[in-house]
Amino acid sequence: MTSAVIDVAIVGAGPVGTLLAAELARLGVAATVIEQRAEAGGGSRAVGIHATALAAMEASGATDRLLADALRVRVGEARRRGRTLGEVRFDRLHARHPFVATLPQSATEAALAGAAAAWDAPPPRRGAAVTSVRSRGGADGGAAGAVEVTLDAGESLAARIVVVAGGLRSRALLPALGGETRVRRAPYPDRYLMTDTADVSGDGNRAVVHLDPRGVLESFPLPGGRRRYVAWVGAATGDRALDRAGDSAEADAATARLRTAVAERTGSDAEASTVSHATTFGVARSRLTALRVGRVLAIGDAAHEVSPIGGQGMNLGLIDAVTLAPLLARWIRYGDAPPELAAWERARLRAADLSGRLAAANTTLGRPHGAATALGVRLALAGPTARLMAHAYAMGFDSAARRFRR
């Protein structure tokens, strides 16, 4: 182990880890971020940032950077066979940012990295994989003690605090927090196909959810005249076109299947014609039973996984980071773990459970349903339930939201 002890080591330079580094730098703590990827990720995985997360990131300067490139979605519309069932109005939220900001995750990471750099946060150490995290004395969080972080090249670092924020793959580093043995898990059979393509829908900045008898088709606008389509395509049944969409023949079949789903569920051959590729994914729900043991903590997807249907997961992790940073800064400054960490952990576990339930409801609603379900959606969106839905999607029921209201 190297002799120098760093203050905070963050495993993972995705959006959550990068935001935590930015917040810590703003509070006067330099964190060492360790990232397995040699370069920042491309692609467009999580695309929506909700009102509460946007408000939470204002102090770091990240919100202004994100909004400079983002598209603002103020209305979500539910349709069935071309007919409008109702709307969810984000523009009527009592929030500083009454909309959903959409942009590719690569752009989100770049904006957060820019915010971190503006606070003189050290750049991440890239191309280094963490292979183990072990406490070395003082594990209760007192002034003495450290955590040994071992890298794949054999190098070891000593840190006063380690935060694992490297997504699901980093859970293997967390035996003390549950690892693979103390995880509450609920897998789902649902499979989806997704693409980002040119937007010829005519829907502008409006998000549209097509509740079709064959399954949901979600349609989200993105910056630069692009649109994301996500289609429910069935349960996991060993369909090679779904399970092996990385192979060329299966990829072609998956693309054709998504093209058909877009045509059938939107009624637009023009929209379907823009689909030139597809990726497949399944969904699950899981979380650790504890987010902290001693000097080791977990946030983001490393701590809690929710179905991406509904766009809760990344936002949940961003709020984890913003609410944790001041507690870690106090810990570093005064030497002892703040007693408020216990309340933080309970609040974030409750928030994860709430987001998980909302995402599960969205997943269930996206399965094939008949006219009765469509009628129920129409009735719900015609009344006060629509306002509650907008509040829920915007993370308004997260207890941290109260801190960031206007």
CSV table of C-alpha atoms in Angstrom, one decimal:
chain,number,residue,atom,x,y,z
A,1,MET,CA,0.0,0.0,0.0
A,2,THR,CA,1.2,3.5,-0.8
A,3,SER,CA,2.2,5.5,2.3
A,4,ALA,CA,0.2,8.6,1.5
A,5,VAL,CA,-3.5,8.5,2.5
A,6,ILE,CA,-5.9,10.2,0.2
A,7,ASP,CA,-9.1,11.7,1.6
A,8,VAL,CA,-11.8,10.2,-0.7
A,9,ALA,CA,-11.5,7.5,-3.4
A,10,ILE,CA,-14.5,7.2,-5.8
A,11,VAL,CA,-14.8,4.1,-7.8
A,12,GLY,CA,-16.5,5.0,-11.1
A,13,ALA,CA,-16.4,8.1,-13.3
A,14,GLY,CA,-20.0,7.9,-14.6
A,15,PRO,CA,-22.5,10.6,-14.0
A,16,VAL,CA,-22.9,9.8,-10.3
A,17,GLY,CA,-19.2,9.4,-9.4
A,18,THR,CA,-18.3,12.5,-11.4
A,19,LEU,CA,-21.0,14.6,-9.7
A,20,LEU,CA,-19.8,13.5,-6.3
A,21,ALA,CA,-16.3,14.6,-7.2
A,22,ALA,CA,-17.6,18.0,-8.4
A,23,GLU,CA,-19.6,18.5,-5.2
A,24,LEU,CA,-16.7,17.5,-3.0
A,25,ALA,CA,-14.3,19.8,-4.8
A,26,ARG,CA,-16.8,22.6,-4.4
A,27,LEU,CA,-16.7,21.9,-0.6
A,28,GLY,CA,-12.9,21.9,-0.5
A,29,VAL,CA,-12.2,18.1,-0.7
A,30,ALA,CA,-10.2,16.7,-3.5
A,31,ALA,CA,-11.3,13.2,-4.4
A,32,THR,CA,-9.4,10.6,-6.4
A,33,VAL,CA,-11.8,9.1,-9.1
A,34,ILE,CA,-10.8,5.7,-10.4
A,35,GLU,CA,-12.4,4.5,-13.7
A,36,GLN,CA,-12.0,1.3,-15.6
A,37,ARG,CA,-12.8,2.8,-19.0
A,38,ALA,CA,-9.9,4.3,-20.8
A,39,GLU,CA,-12.2,7.0,-22.3
A,40,ALA,CA,-15.5,8.6,-21.3
A,41,GLY,CA,-18.4,6.6,-22.4
A,42,GLY,CA,-20.2,7.2,-25.7
A,43,GLY,CA,-23.8,6.3,-26.5
A,44,SER,CA,-27.0,7.5,-25.1
A,45,ARG,CA,-28.2,5.3,-22.2
A,46,ALA,CA,-30.0,7.3,-19.6
A,47,VAL,CA,-31.4,10.5,-21.3
A,48,GLY,CA,-33.8,12.2,-18.9
A,49,ILE,CA,-32.9,14.5,-15.9
A,50,HIS,CA,-35.8,15.5,-13.7
A,51,ALA,CA,-36.6,18.7,-11.9
A,52,THR,CA,-35.4,17.7,-8.4
A,53,ALA,CA,-32.0,16.5,-9.8
A,54,LEU,CA,-31.6,19.6,-11.8
A,55,ALA,CA,-32.3,21.8,-8.7
A,56,ALA,CA,-29.9,19.7,-6.6
A,57,MET,CA,-27.0,20.2,-9.1
A,58,GLU,CA,-27.3,24.0,-9.3
A,59,ALA,CA,-24.7,24.8,-6.7
A,60,SER,CA,-22.0,22.8,-8.5
A,61,GLY,CA,-22.7,24.6,-11.8
A,62,ALA,CA,-23.6,21.3,-13.5
A,63,THR,CA,-27.2,22.4,-14.1
A,64,ASP,CA,-26.3,25.3,-16.3
A,65,ARG,CA,-23.9,23.2,-18.3
A,66,LEU,CA,-26.5,20.5,-18.8
A,67,LEU,CA,-29.2,22.9,-19.8
A,68,ALA,CA,-27.0,24.5,-22.3
A,69,ASP,CA,-27.2,21.3,-24.4
A,70,ALA,CA,-30.4,19.7,-23.3
A,71,LEU,CA,-33.9,19.7,-24.8
A,72,ARG,CA,-36.7,20.6,-22.4
A,73,VAL,CA,-39.7,18.3,-22.3
A,74,ARG,CA,-42.6,20.0,-20.7
A,75,VAL,CA,-45.5,17.6,-21.7
A,76,GLY,CA,-45.8,13.9,-21.8
A,77,GLU,CA,-48.7,12.4,-23.8
A,78,ALA,CA,-50.3,9.0,-23.6
A,79,ARG,CA,-51.8,7.6,-26.8
A,80,ARG,CA,-53.5,4.5,-27.9
A,81,ARG,CA,-53.9,3.8,-31.6
A,82,GLY,CA,-53.3,7.4,-32.5
A,83,ARG,CA,-55.8,8.8,-30.0
A,84,THR,CA,-54.7,10.9,-27.1
A,85,LEU,CA,-55.6,9.4,-23.7
A,86,GLY,CA,-54.3,12.3,-21.6
A,87,GLU,CA,-51.2,14.3,-20.7
A,88,VAL,CA,-48.7,14.7,-17.9
A,89,ARG,CA,-47.8,18.4,-17.6
A,90,PHE,CA,-44.3,18.9,-16.2
A,91,ASP,CA,-44.6,22.6,-17.0
A,92,ARG,CA,-47.1,22.9,-14.1
A,93,LEU,CA,-44.7,21.5,-11.5
A,94,HIS,CA,-44.0,23.8,-8.5
A,95,ALA,CA,-40.3,23.6,-9.3
A,96,ARG,CA,-37.4,25.8,-10.5
A,97,HIS,CA,-37.1,23.6,-13.6
A,98,PRO,CA,-40.6,22.6,-14.6
A,99,PHE,CA,-39.5,20.1,-17.4
A,100,VAL,CA,-37.5,17.0,-18.0
A,101,ALA,CA,-34.1,17.8,-19.6
A,102,THR,CA,-33.1,15.2,-22.2
A,103,LEU,CA,-29.6,14.7,-23.6
A,104,PRO,CA,-27.4,11.7,-24.3
A,105,GLN,CA,-25.6,10.3,-21.3
A,106,SER,CA,-22.3,11.0,-22.9
A,107,ALA,CA,-23.2,14.7,-23.0
A,108,THR,CA,-24.3,14.5,-19.3
A,109,GLU,CA,-21.0,13.0,-18.4
A,110,ALA,CA,-19.1,15.7,-20.3
A,111,ALA,CA,-21.2,18.5,-18.6
A,112,LEU,CA,-20.6,17.0,-15.1
A,113,ALA,CA,-16.8,16.6,-15.9
A,114,GLY,CA,-16.8,20.2,-16.9
A,115,ALA,CA,-18.4,21.2,-13.6
A,116,ALA,CA,-15.8,19.1,-11.7
A,117,ALA,CA,-12.9,20.7,-13.6
A,118,ALA,CA,-14.3,24.2,-12.9
A,119,TRP,CA,-13.9,23.4,-9.2
A,120,ASP,CA,-10.3,22.1,-9.8
A,121,ALA,CA,-11.3,18.5,-9.1
A,122,PRO,CA,-8.5,16.2,-10.1
A,123,PRO,CA,-9.2,14.4,-13.4
A,124,PRO,CA,-10.1,10.7,-13.1
A,125,ARG,CA,-7.5,8.0,-13.2
A,126,ARG,CA,-8.7,6.1,-16.3
A,127,GLY,CA,-7.8,2.6,-17.4
A,128,ALA,CA,-7.5,1.4,-13.9
A,129,ALA,CA,-9.8,-1.3,-12.5
A,130,VAL,CA,-10.4,-1.7,-8.8
A,131,THR,CA,-10.2,-5.3,-7.8
A,132,SER,CA,-10.7,-5.1,-4.1
A,133,VAL,CA,-11.7,-2.7,-1.3
A,134,ARG,CA,-10.7,-3.6,2.3
A,135,SER,CA,-10.9,-1.7,5.6
A,136,ARG,CA,-7.7,-1.4,7.6
A,137,GLY,CA,-8.4,-0.3,11.1
A,138,GLY,CA,-10.8,2.3,12.3
A,139,ALA,CA,-13.5,0.8,10.3
A,140,ASP,CA,-16.2,2.4,12.5
A,141,GLY,CA,-15.5,5.8,10.9
A,142,GLY,CA,-13.4,7.3,13.7
A,143,ALA,CA,-10.4,9.5,13.2
A,144,ALA,CA,-8.0,6.6,12.8
A,145,GLY,CA,-8.1,4.0,10.0
A,146,ALA,CA,-8.2,3.8,6.2
A,147,VAL,CA,-9.4,1.6,3.4
A,148,GLU,CA,-7.1,-0.2,1.1
A,149,VAL,CA,-8.0,0.0,-2.6
A,150,THR,CA,-6.3,-2.5,-4.9
A,151,LEU,CA,-6.0,-1.9,-8.6
A,152,ASP,CA,-5.6,-4.5,-11.4
A,153,ALA,CA,-2.0,-3.6,-12.0
A,154,GLY,CA,-1.2,-4.5,-8.4
A,155,GLU,CA,-1.0,-1.0,-7.1
A,156,SER,CA,-2.7,-0.2,-3.8
A,157,LEU,CA,-4.1,3.1,-2.5
A,158,ALA,CA,-5.0,4.1,1.0
A,159,ALA,CA,-8.1,6.3,1.4
A,160,ARG,CA,-9.9,7.6,4.4
A,161,ILE,CA,-13.3,7.0,2.7
A,162,VAL,CA,-14.2,5.0,-0.3
A,163,VAL,CA,-17.4,5.5,-2.3
A,164,VAL,CA,-18.3,2.8,-4.8
A,165,ALA,CA,-20.2,4.4,-7.7
A,166,GLY,CA,-19.2,2.2,-10.6
A,167,GLY,CA,-22.7,0.7,-11.4
A,168,LEU,CA,-23.8,-2.8,-11.0
A,169,ARG,CA,-20.5,-4.3,-12.0
A,170,SER,CA,-18.8,-2.7,-9.0
A,171,ARG,CA,-21.1,-4.5,-6.5
A,172,ALA,CA,-18.4,-7.3,-6.4
A,173,LEU,CA,-16.3,-4.9,-4.4
A,174,LEU,CA,-18.9,-4.7,-1.6
A,175,PRO,CA,-19.0,-7.9,0.4
A,176,ALA,CA,-19.3,-5.8,3.6
A,177,LEU,CA,-22.3,-4.0,2.2
A,178,GLY,CA,-24.0,-7.1,1.0
A,179,GLY,CA,-22.2,-7.9,-2.2
A,180,GLU,CA,-24.1,-10.7,-4.0
A,181,THR,CA,-25.5,-12.2,-0.7
A,182,ARG,CA,-27.4,-9.3,0.9
A,183,VAL,CA,-29.1,-7.8,-2.2
A,184,ARG,CA,-32.9,-7.5,-2.4
A,185,ARG,CA,-33.6,-8.5,-6.0
A,186,ALA,CA,-36.7,-8.7,-8.2
A,187,PRO,CA,-36.0,-9.7,-11.8
A,188,TYR,CA,-38.6,-9.0,-14.5
A,189,PRO,CA,-39.2,-11.1,-17.6
A,190,ASP,CA,-39.7,-8.0,-19.8
A,191,ARG,CA,-37.5,-7.4,-22.8
A,192,TYR,CA,-37.2,-4.1,-24.8
A,193,LEU,CA,-35.7,-2.9,-28.0
A,194,MET,CA,-34.3,0.6,-28.2
A,195,THR,CA,-32.9,3.0,-30.8
A,196,ASP,CA,-32.0,6.7,-31.2
A,197,THR,CA,-32.8,8.0,-34.6
A,198,ALA,CA,-33.8,11.0,-36.7
A,199,ASP,CA,-37.0,12.6,-35.4
A,200,VAL,CA,-39.7,12.7,-38.2
A,201,SER,CA,-42.6,12.2,-35.8
A,202,GLY,CA,-43.9,15.8,-35.8
A,203,ASP,CA,-44.2,15.6,-32.0
A,204,GLY,CA,-41.6,18.3,-31.4
A,205,ASN,CA,-40.5,18.5,-27.7
A,206,ARG,CA,-43.3,16.3,-26.6
A,207,ALA,CA,-42.7,12.8,-25.1
A,208,VAL,CA,-45.2,10.2,-26.2
A,209,VAL,CA,-46.1,6.9,-24.6
A,210,HIS,CA,-48.1,4.7,-27.0
A,211,LEU,CA,-50.1,2.2,-25.0
A,212,ASP,CA,-50.6,-0.5,-27.6
A,213,PRO,CA,-52.3,-3.9,-27.2
A,214,ARG,CA,-49.0,-5.4,-28.3
A,215,GLY,CA,-47.0,-3.5,-25.6
A,216,VAL,CA,-45.8,0.0,-25.0
A,217,LEU,CA,-43.7,2.1,-27.3
A,218,GLU,CA,-42.0,5.1,-25.6
A,219,SER,CA,-41.0,8.0,-27.7
A,220,PHE,CA,-38.7,10.7,-26.3
A,221,PRO,CA,-37.3,13.8,-28.1
A,222,LEU,CA,-33.5,14.4,-27.9
A,223,PRO,CA,-31.4,17.4,-28.9
A,224,GLY,CA,-30.2,17.7,-32.4
A,225,GLY,CA,-33.5,16.6,-34.1
A,226,ARG,CA,-33.3,13.1,-32.8
A,227,ARG,CA,-35.8,10.8,-30.9
A,228,ARG,CA,-35.5,7.7,-28.8
A,229,TYR,CA,-37.9,4.8,-29.2
A,230,VAL,CA,-38.2,2.0,-26.6
A,231,ALA,CA,-40.5,-0.9,-27.4
A,232,TRP,CA,-41.7,-3.7,-25.2
A,233,VAL,CA,-41.2,-6.8,-27.3
A,234,GLY,CA,-42.0,-9.7,-25.0
A,235,ALA,CA,-40.8,-11.8,-22.1
A,236,ALA,CA,-37.4,-13.5,-22.0
A,237,THR,CA,-38.1,-16.7,-23.8
A,238,GLY,CA,-34.8,-17.5,-25.4
A,239,ASP,CA,-35.5,-15.5,-28.6
A,240,ARG,CA,-32.1,-15.3,-30.3
A,241,ALA,CA,-33.0,-11.9,-31.9
A,242,LEU,CA,-33.4,-10.5,-28.4
A,243,ASP,CA,-30.8,-12.4,-26.4
A,244,ARG,CA,-28.0,-12.1,-29.0
A,245,ALA,CA,-28.7,-8.8,-30.7
A,246,GLY,CA,-24.9,-8.2,-30.8
A,247,ASP,CA,-24.5,-10.8,-33.6
A,248,SER,CA,-25.1,-9.4,-37.1
A,249,ALA,CA,-27.9,-11.8,-38.1
A,250,GLU,CA,-29.7,-11.3,-34.8
A,251,ALA,CA,-29.0,-7.6,-34.9
A,252,ASP,CA,-30.8,-7.4,-38.3
A,253,ALA,CA,-33.7,-9.3,-36.9
A,254,ALA,CA,-33.9,-7.1,-33.8
A,255,THR,CA,-33.8,-4.0,-36.0
A,256,ALA,CA,-36.6,-5.3,-38.2
A,257,ARG,CA,-38.7,-6.2,-35.2
A,258,LEU,CA,-38.3,-2.7,-33.7
A,259,ARG,CA,-39.1,-1.1,-37.1
A,260,THR,CA,-42.3,-3.1,-37.2
A,261,ALA,CA,-43.2,-2.2,-33.6
A,262,VAL,CA,-42.7,1.5,-34.4
A,263,ALA,CA,-44.9,1.3,-37.5
A,264,GLU,CA,-47.6,-0.6,-35.8
A,265,ARG,CA,-47.7,1.4,-32.5
A,266,THR,CA,-47.4,4.9,-34.0
A,267,GLY,CA,-49.2,4.2,-37.2
A,268,SER,CA,-46.4,6.0,-39.0
A,269,ASP,CA,-44.3,4.2,-41.7
A,270,ALA,CA,-42.2,7.4,-41.9
A,271,GLU,CA,-41.1,7.0,-38.3
A,272,ALA,CA,-40.4,3.3,-38.7
A,273,SER,CA,-38.3,4.0,-41.8
A,274,THR,CA,-35.7,5.9,-39.7
A,275,VAL,CA,-34.9,2.8,-37.5
A,276,SER,CA,-31.5,1.5,-38.7
A,277,HIS,CA,-30.3,-0.3,-35.6
A,278,ALA,CA,-31.6,-1.6,-32.3
A,279,THR,CA,-30.2,-2.6,-28.9
A,280,THR,CA,-31.9,-5.0,-26.5
A,281,PHE,CA,-32.1,-4.9,-22.8
A,282,GLY,CA,-33.9,-6.4,-19.9
A,283,VAL,CA,-34.9,-4.9,-16.6
A,284,ALA,CA,-34.6,-5.7,-12.9
A,285,ARG,CA,-35.0,-4.2,-9.5
A,286,SER,CA,-32.5,-4.7,-6.7
A,287,ARG,CA,-30.8,-2.8,-3.9
A,288,LEU,CA,-28.3,-3.4,-1.2
A,289,THR,CA,-29.6,-3.8,2.3
A,290,ALA,CA,-27.1,-1.2,3.6
A,291,LEU,CA,-25.3,1.7,1.8
A,292,ARG,CA,-22.5,2.1,4.4
A,293,VAL,CA,-20.3,0.0,6.5
A,294,GLY,CA,-17.6,1.9,8.2
A,295,ARG,CA,-15.6,3.9,5.7
A,296,VAL,CA,-17.0,2.3,2.6
A,297,LEU,CA,-20.2,3.6,1.0
A,298,ALA,CA,-22.2,2.8,-2.2
A,299,ILE,CA,-24.3,5.1,-4.3
A,300,GLY,CA,-26.0,5.1,-7.7
A,301,ASP,CA,-26.6,1.8,-9.5
A,302,ALA,CA,-24.0,0.1,-7.2
A,303,ALA,CA,-26.5,0.7,-4.4
A,304,HIS,CA,-29.8,0.3,-6.1
A,305,GLU,CA,-31.0,-0.8,-9.5
A,306,VAL,CA,-34.4,0.1,-10.8
A,307,SER,CA,-36.1,-0.5,-14.1
A,308,PRO,CA,-35.2,2.2,-16.6
A,309,ILE,CA,-38.8,2.5,-17.7
A,310,GLY,CA,-39.8,5.9,-16.2
A,311,GLY,CA,-36.2,7.3,-16.0
A,312,GLN,CA,-35.7,7.1,-12.3
A,313,GLY,CA,-32.3,5.4,-11.9
A,314,MET,CA,-29.7,8.0,-12.9
A,315,ASN,CA,-31.7,10.7,-11.1
A,316,LEU,CA,-31.7,8.7,-7.9
A,317,GLY,CA,-28.0,8.3,-8.1
A,318,LEU,CA,-27.4,12.0,-8.8
A,319,ILE,CA,-29.4,12.9,-5.7
A,320,ASP,CA,-27.4,10.3,-3.7
A,321,ALA,CA,-24.2,12.2,-4.7
A,322,VAL,CA,-25.4,15.7,-3.9
A,323,THR,CA,-26.8,14.7,-0.5
A,324,LEU,CA,-23.8,12.6,0.5
A,325,ALA,CA,-21.1,15.2,-0.4
A,326,PRO,CA,-21.5,17.6,2.5
A,327,LEU,CA,-21.5,14.7,5.0
A,328,LEU,CA,-18.2,13.4,3.6
A,329,ALA,CA,-16.7,16.9,3.6
A,330,ARG,CA,-17.6,17.2,7.3
A,331,TRP,CA,-16.1,13.7,7.9
A,332,ILE,CA,-12.8,14.7,6.3
A,333,ARG,CA,-12.7,18.1,8.0
A,334,TYR,CA,-13.4,17.0,11.5
A,335,GLY,CA,-12.2,13.4,11.5
A,336,ASP,CA,-15.3,11.5,12.7
A,337,ALA,CA,-18.2,10.2,10.7
A,338,PRO,CA,-21.2,12.6,11.0
A,339,PRO,CA,-24.0,11.0,12.9
A,340,GLU,CA,-26.4,12.2,10.2
A,341,LEU,CA,-25.0,9.5,7.9
A,342,ALA,CA,-27.4,7.1,9.4
A,343,ALA,CA,-30.4,9.3,8.5
A,344,TRP,CA,-28.9,9.8,5.0
A,345,GLU,CA,-28.7,6.1,4.5
A,346,ARG,CA,-32.3,5.5,5.6
A,347,ALA,CA,-33.6,8.3,3.4
A,348,ARG,CA,-31.8,7.0,0.4
A,349,LEU,CA,-33.0,3.5,0.9
A,350,ARG,CA,-36.5,4.8,1.2
A,351,ALA,CA,-36.0,6.8,-2.0
A,352,ALA,CA,-34.7,3.7,-3.8
A,353,ASP,CA,-37.7,1.7,-2.7
A,354,LEU,CA,-40.1,4.4,-3.9
A,355,SER,CA,-38.4,4.8,-7.2
A,356,GLY,CA,-38.3,1.1,-7.6
A,357,ARG,CA,-42.1,0.8,-7.0
A,358,LEU,CA,-42.8,3.6,-9.5
A,359,ALA,CA,-40.5,2.0,-12.1
A,360,ALA,CA,-42.2,-1.4,-11.5
A,361,ALA,CA,-45.6,0.2,-12.1
A,362,ASN,CA,-44.4,1.7,-15.3
A,363,THR,CA,-43.0,-1.7,-16.4
A,364,THR,CA,-46.3,-3.4,-15.7
A,365,LEU,CA,-48.3,-0.7,-17.5
A,366,GLY,CA,-46.0,-1.2,-20.5
A,367,ARG,CA,-47.0,-4.8,-21.1
A,368,PRO,CA,-49.8,-5.7,-23.5
A,369,HIS,CA,-53.2,-4.6,-22.1
A,370,GLY,CA,-56.7,-4.2,-23.4
A,371,ALA,CA,-59.1,-1.4,-23.8
A,372,ALA,CA,-60.0,-1.4,-20.0
A,373,THR,CA,-56.4,-0.4,-19.1
A,374,ALA,CA,-56.5,2.4,-21.7
A,375,LEU,CA,-59.8,3.6,-20.2
A,376,GLY,CA,-58.2,3.6,-16.8
A,377,VAL,CA,-55.3,5.7,-18.0
A,378,ARG,CA,-57.7,8.1,-19.7
A,379,LEU,CA,-59.7,8.6,-16.5
A,380,ALA,CA,-56.5,8.9,-14.3
A,381,LEU,CA,-55.0,11.6,-16.6
A,382,ALA,CA,-58.2,13.6,-16.7
A,383,GLY,CA,-58.1,14.3,-12.9
A,384,PRO,CA,-55.7,15.2,-10.1
A,385,THR,CA,-53.8,11.9,-10.7
A,386,ALA,CA,-52.0,13.5,-13.6
A,387,ARG,CA,-50.5,16.1,-11.3
A,388,LEU,CA,-49.4,13.4,-8.9
A,389,MET,CA,-47.8,11.5,-11.7
A,390,ALA,CA,-45.8,14.6,-12.9
A,391,HIS,CA,-44.7,15.1,-9.2
A,392,ALA,CA,-43.7,11.5,-8.9
A,393,TYR,CA,-41.7,11.3,-12.2
A,394,ALA,CA,-39.9,14.5,-11.2
A,395,MET,CA,-38.7,12.8,-8.0
A,396,GLY,CA,-41.0,15.1,-6.0
A,397,PHE,CA,-41.7,12.3,-3.4
A,398,ASP,CA,-38.0,11.9,-2.7
A,399,SER,CA,-37.4,13.3,0.8
A,400,ALA,CA,-34.5,15.3,-0.5
A,401,ALA,CA,-36.8,17.2,-2.9
A,402,ARG,CA,-37.8,19.4,0.0
A,403,ARG,CA,-34.3,20.9,0.1
A,404,PHE,CA,-34.4,21.9,-3.5
A,405,ARG,CA,-37.8,23.4,-4.0
A,406,ARG,CA,-38.1,27.0,-5.0
